[in-house]
């Protein structure tokens, strides 16, 4: 039986892809495989997309149904054990929004991320005051304990930018609206914009702003998204497929088909080219911060 989404994200996704490929080679539809395994189609989808960890016995059963060779079955059973490993974020399990653990695990494993935001400062760059205002605004009536836990989780995620070995490479493109939307009031925004300038001076962080005057760009059509890329193997191949994360109001999308990734990669390049360069972006951020100071 599959467990909840508390295991290690990358092994779960790798196992899910292998099992999906085996099912495809056996010419079984999801419905037919679910019927043979006496599982629901929803459970099959969660397994194949890496949403849940698996017991070795369940993997063995699936491999038997799919006619997998013994050596591959044994290897996948070993991979199933790795899906049980828990990351640092497990300690925040009671405050992580449903379905978000998968993203946090991918984010923790990523080598780089290219991110476009049209409405809010991204979580990687939020101050505590800004994060608290965003969460309060999104979750009306949230308890102080839950709020504090969510803010701590957001701050903990930012450690990937400052870790001493292989810090996350972060490229962020922001719509000018993000700077001018007064989340939490003028004092919160002044500190938040000062933090953006400070972080933008790190060698692994690049922040650019797309001013209103630049007009149309592909981000207007795409909305906010995050393109994650993962470390490479010794031969230059990807350890994990690049993944686009698109957060929605009632659910999120994880896109890793090459065509999908190419589309969002092209969108980010267009946004990046339309944006001010790093220095001009810092000047605009400082200018808007000055406007908040005068209010």
Coordinates of C-alpha atoms in Angstrom, one line a residue:
X1 CA 0.0 0.0 0.0
X2 CA 1.2 3.5 -0.8
X3 CA 2.1 5.9 2.1
X4 CA 1.5 9.6 2.3
X5 CA 3.8 12.2 0.6
X6 CA 6.4 12.3 3.4
X7 CA 9.3 10.5 1.7
X8 CA 12.1 11.9 -0.5
X9 CA 10.7 13.6 -3.5
X10 CA 13.3 12.8 -6.2
X11 CA 13.4 9.0 -5.6
X12 CA 9.6 8.9 -5.6
X13 CA 9.5 10.7 -9.0
X14 CA 12.2 8.4 -10.4
X15 CA 10.3 5.3 -9.2
X16 CA 7.0 6.6 -10.6
X17 CA 8.6 7.2 -14.0
X18 CA 10.1 3.7 -14.1
X19 CA 6.8 2.2 -13.2
X20 CA 4.9 4.3 -15.8
X21 CA 7.3 3.2 -18.5
X22 CA 6.9 -0.5 -17.5
X23 CA 3.2 -0.1 -17.6
X24 CA 3.4 1.4 -21.1
X25 CA 5.7 -1.4 -22.4
X26 CA 3.2 -3.9 -21.1
X27 CA 0.5 -2.2 -23.1
X28 CA -1.7 -1.6 -20.1
X29 CA -3.8 1.5 -19.6
X30 CA -4.0 3.1 -16.2
X31 CA -7.5 1.7 -15.8
X32 CA -6.5 -1.9 -16.8
X33 CA -3.4 -1.8 -14.5
X34 CA -5.5 -0.4 -11.6
X35 CA -8.0 -3.2 -12.1
X36 CA -5.3 -5.9 -12.2
X37 CA -3.8 -4.5 -9.0
X38 CA -7.1 -3.9 -7.3
X39 CA -6.3 -0.2 -6.8
X40 CA -8.0 3.0 -7.8
X41 CA -7.0 5.0 -10.9
X42 CA -6.3 7.9 -8.6
X43 CA -3.8 5.9 -6.6
X44 CA -2.1 4.8 -9.8
X45 CA -1.8 8.5 -10.8
X46 CA -0.3 9.4 -7.4
X47 CA 2.2 6.6 -7.7
X48 CA 3.3 7.4 -11.3
X49 CA 3.7 11.1 -10.6
X50 CA 5.7 10.6 -7.4
X51 CA 3.1 11.9 -5.0
X52 CA 3.5 9.0 -2.6
X53 CA 6.2 6.6 -1.3
X54 CA 5.8 2.9 -1.9
X55 CA 6.5 -0.3 -0.1
X56 CA 8.9 -2.8 -1.7
X57 CA 6.2 -5.4 -1.7
X58 CA 3.9 -3.1 -3.8
X59 CA 6.6 -2.5 -6.3
X60 CA 7.2 -6.2 -6.6
X61 CA 3.5 -6.8 -7.2
X62 CA 3.4 -4.1 -9.9
X63 CA 6.5 -5.4 -11.6
X64 CA 5.0 -8.9 -11.7
X65 CA 1.8 -7.5 -13.3
X66 CA 4.0 -5.6 -15.9
X67 CA 6.2 -8.6 -16.6
X68 CA 9.4 -6.8 -15.5
X69 CA 12.6 -8.9 -15.4
X70 CA 14.0 -10.0 -12.0
X71 CA 17.0 -7.7 -12.0
X72 CA 14.9 -4.6 -12.7
X73 CA 12.3 -5.6 -10.1
X74 CA 15.1 -5.9 -7.5
X75 CA 16.5 -2.5 -8.4
X76 CA 13.1 -0.8 -8.2
X77 CA 12.4 -2.5 -4.9
X78 CA 15.6 -0.9 -3.6
X79 CA 14.6 2.5 -5.0
X80 CA 11.3 2.1 -3.1
X81 CA 13.2 2.0 0.1
X82 CA 14.8 5.3 -0.7
X83 CA 11.3 6.9 -1.1
X84 CA 10.9 6.5 2.6
X85 CA 13.7 8.9 3.4
X86 CA 12.5 12.1 5.0
X87 CA 13.8 15.6 4.3
X88 CA 14.2 18.5 6.7
X89 CA 10.7 19.8 5.8
X90 CA 9.0 16.8 7.4
X91 CA 9.2 18.6 10.7
X92 CA 6.8 21.2 9.3
X93 CA 4.3 18.6 8.0
X94 CA 1.5 20.0 10.1
X95 CA 1.7 23.4 8.4
X96 CA 2.8 22.6 4.8
X97 CA -0.2 23.1 2.5
X98 CA -1.7 19.9 1.0
X99 CA 0.3 18.9 -2.1
X100 CA 3.1 21.4 -1.4
X101 CA 5.5 18.8 0.1
X102 CA 6.3 17.6 -3.4
X103 CA 7.4 21.1 -4.4
X104 CA 9.5 21.7 -1.3
X105 CA 11.3 18.4 -2.0
X106 CA 12.0 19.3 -5.6
X107 CA 13.1 22.8 -4.6
X108 CA 15.5 21.4 -2.0
X109 CA 17.1 19.1 -4.7
X110 CA 17.3 21.7 -7.5
X111 CA 20.6 23.2 -8.7
X112 CA 19.0 26.2 -10.2
X113 CA 15.6 27.9 -10.6
X114 CA 14.3 30.5 -13.0
X115 CA 11.2 32.2 -11.6
X116 CA 8.8 34.8 -12.8
X117 CA 6.3 36.5 -10.4
X118 CA 3.7 38.9 -11.5
X119 CA 2.0 39.5 -8.1
X120 CA 4.1 38.8 -5.1
X121 CA 7.7 38.6 -3.9
X122 CA 8.7 34.9 -4.2
X123 CA 9.1 32.9 -1.0
X124 CA 12.8 32.6 -1.4
X125 CA 13.2 36.3 -1.1
X126 CA 10.5 37.3 1.4
X127 CA 11.2 38.9 4.8
X128 CA 9.4 37.5 7.8
X129 CA 7.1 40.6 7.9
X130 CA 6.2 40.3 4.3
X131 CA 5.6 36.5 4.5
X132 CA 3.4 37.0 7.6
X133 CA 1.3 39.6 5.7
X134 CA 0.9 37.3 2.7
X135 CA -0.1 34.3 4.7
X136 CA -2.6 36.2 6.8
X137 CA -4.1 37.7 3.7
X138 CA -4.4 34.2 2.0
X139 CA -5.6 32.3 5.1
X140 CA -8.3 34.3 6.9
X141 CA -8.7 33.3 10.5
X142 CA -5.4 31.3 10.7
X143 CA -4.2 30.6 14.2
X144 CA -1.1 32.3 15.5
X145 CA 0.6 29.0 16.0
X146 CA -0.1 27.9 12.4
X147 CA 1.0 31.3 11.1
X148 CA 4.3 31.1 12.9
X149 CA 5.0 27.6 11.6
X150 CA 4.3 28.6 8.0
X151 CA 6.6 31.7 8.3
X152 CA 9.4 29.5 9.9
X153 CA 9.0 27.0 7.0
X154 CA 9.3 29.8 4.5
X155 CA 12.5 31.2 6.2
X156 CA 14.0 27.7 6.4
X157 CA 13.5 27.2 2.6
X158 CA 15.7 30.2 2.0
X159 CA 18.7 28.4 3.4
X160 CA 19.3 26.8 0.0
X161 CA 20.5 30.3 -1.2
X162 CA 23.2 30.6 1.5
X163 CA 24.4 27.0 2.0
X164 CA 28.2 26.8 1.8
X165 CA 28.3 24.0 -0.8
X166 CA 26.4 24.3 -4.1
X167 CA 24.0 27.1 -3.2
X168 CA 20.9 27.3 -5.3
X169 CA 21.3 29.4 -8.4
X170 CA 18.3 31.8 -8.5
X171 CA 17.2 34.0 -11.3
X172 CA 14.0 36.0 -10.5
X173 CA 12.1 38.2 -12.9
X174 CA 9.5 40.5 -11.2
X175 CA 6.7 42.5 -12.7
X176 CA 6.9 46.1 -11.5
X177 CA 3.5 45.5 -9.9
X178 CA 5.2 43.3 -7.3
X179 CA 7.2 46.2 -6.0
X180 CA 4.3 48.6 -5.9
X181 CA 1.7 46.3 -4.2
X182 CA 1.8 47.5 -0.6
X183 CA 1.7 44.1 1.2
X184 CA 1.8 44.7 5.0
X185 CA 2.1 48.4 4.8
X186 CA 4.9 50.9 4.0
X187 CA 7.4 49.8 6.7
X188 CA 7.1 46.1 5.7
X189 CA 7.6 47.0 2.0
X190 CA 10.7 49.2 2.8
X191 CA 12.4 46.3 4.6
X192 CA 11.3 43.9 1.9
X193 CA 12.7 46.0 -1.0
X194 CA 15.9 46.6 1.0
X195 CA 16.2 42.8 1.4
X196 CA 15.7 42.3 -2.4
X197 CA 18.6 44.7 -3.1
X198 CA 20.8 42.9 -0.5
X199 CA 20.1 39.4 -1.9
X200 CA 20.6 40.6 -5.5
X201 CA 24.2 41.3 -4.6
X202 CA 24.9 37.6 -3.9
X203 CA 26.8 35.8 -6.7
X204 CA 24.2 33.1 -7.0
X205 CA 21.2 35.4 -7.1
X206 CA 20.0 37.6 -10.0
X207 CA 16.9 39.8 -9.7
X208 CA 15.4 41.8 -12.6
X209 CA 12.3 43.9 -12.8
X210 CA 10.1 44.2 -15.9
X211 CA 8.8 47.8 -15.8
X212 CA 5.3 48.7 -17.1
X213 CA 6.8 50.7 -19.9
X214 CA 8.2 47.5 -21.5
X215 CA 4.7 46.6 -22.6
X216 CA 3.8 43.1 -23.7
X217 CA 6.0 40.1 -22.9
X218 CA 5.3 36.3 -22.6
X219 CA 4.9 36.5 -18.8
X220 CA 1.6 38.4 -19.4
X221 CA 0.3 35.2 -21.0
X222 CA 2.0 32.6 -18.9
X223 CA 1.4 34.1 -15.4
X224 CA 3.8 33.2 -12.6
X225 CA 5.9 30.0 -12.8
X226 CA 9.1 28.4 -11.6
X227 CA 11.4 26.4 -13.8
X228 CA 13.6 24.1 -11.7
X229 CA 16.7 22.3 -13.0
X230 CA 18.7 19.7 -11.2
X231 CA 22.4 18.7 -10.8
X232 CA 24.0 16.9 -13.7
X233 CA 25.6 13.5 -13.8
X234 CA 29.3 13.1 -14.6
X235 CA 28.4 12.6 -18.2
X236 CA 26.5 15.8 -18.4
X237 CA 23.0 14.2 -18.4
X238 CA 20.3 15.4 -16.1
X239 CA 19.9 13.6 -12.8
X240 CA 16.2 14.6 -12.9
X241 CA 14.1 16.1 -15.6
X242 CA 13.7 19.9 -15.5
X243 CA 10.3 20.7 -14.0
X244 CA 8.0 23.7 -14.3
X245 CA 5.9 24.4 -11.2
X246 CA 2.8 26.5 -11.7
X247 CA 0.9 27.4 -8.5
X248 CA -2.9 27.8 -8.8
X249 CA -5.5 29.0 -6.4
X250 CA -7.1 25.5 -6.0
X251 CA -4.1 23.3 -7.1
X252 CA -0.7 23.3 -8.7
X253 CA 0.8 21.9 -11.9
X254 CA 4.1 20.0 -12.3
X255 CA 5.1 20.0 -15.9
X256 CA 8.2 18.0 -17.1
X257 CA 7.5 17.0 -20.7
X258 CA 10.3 18.4 -22.9
X259 CA 7.9 20.5 -25.0
X260 CA 6.3 22.0 -21.9
X261 CA 9.7 22.9 -20.4
X262 CA 10.8 24.4 -23.7
X263 CA 7.7 26.6 -23.8
X264 CA 8.3 28.0 -20.3
X265 CA 12.1 28.3 -20.9
X266 CA 11.3 30.4 -24.0
X267 CA 8.9 32.5 -22.0
X268 CA 11.5 33.1 -19.2
X269 CA 14.1 34.2 -21.8
X270 CA 11.6 36.7 -23.3
X271 CA 10.8 38.1 -19.9
X272 CA 14.5 38.3 -18.9
X273 CA 15.3 40.1 -22.1
X274 CA 12.5 42.6 -21.6
X275 CA 13.5 43.3 -18.0
X276 CA 15.9 45.9 -16.8
X277 CA 19.4 44.7 -16.3
X278 CA 20.6 43.8 -12.7
X279 CA 21.9 47.3 -11.9
X280 CA 19.0 49.2 -13.3
X281 CA 16.6 46.8 -11.5
X282 CA 18.4 47.6 -8.2
X283 CA 18.0 51.3 -8.9
X284 CA 14.2 50.9 -9.6
X285 CA 13.8 48.8 -6.4
X286 CA 15.6 51.5 -4.4
X287 CA 13.4 54.2 -6.0
X288 CA 10.2 52.5 -5.1
X289 CA 11.5 51.9 -1.6
X290 CA 12.1 55.6 -1.3
X291 CA 8.5 56.2 -2.3
X292 CA 7.3 54.0 0.6
X293 CA 9.5 55.9 3.0
X294 CA 7.8 59.2 2.0
X295 CA 4.3 57.9 2.7

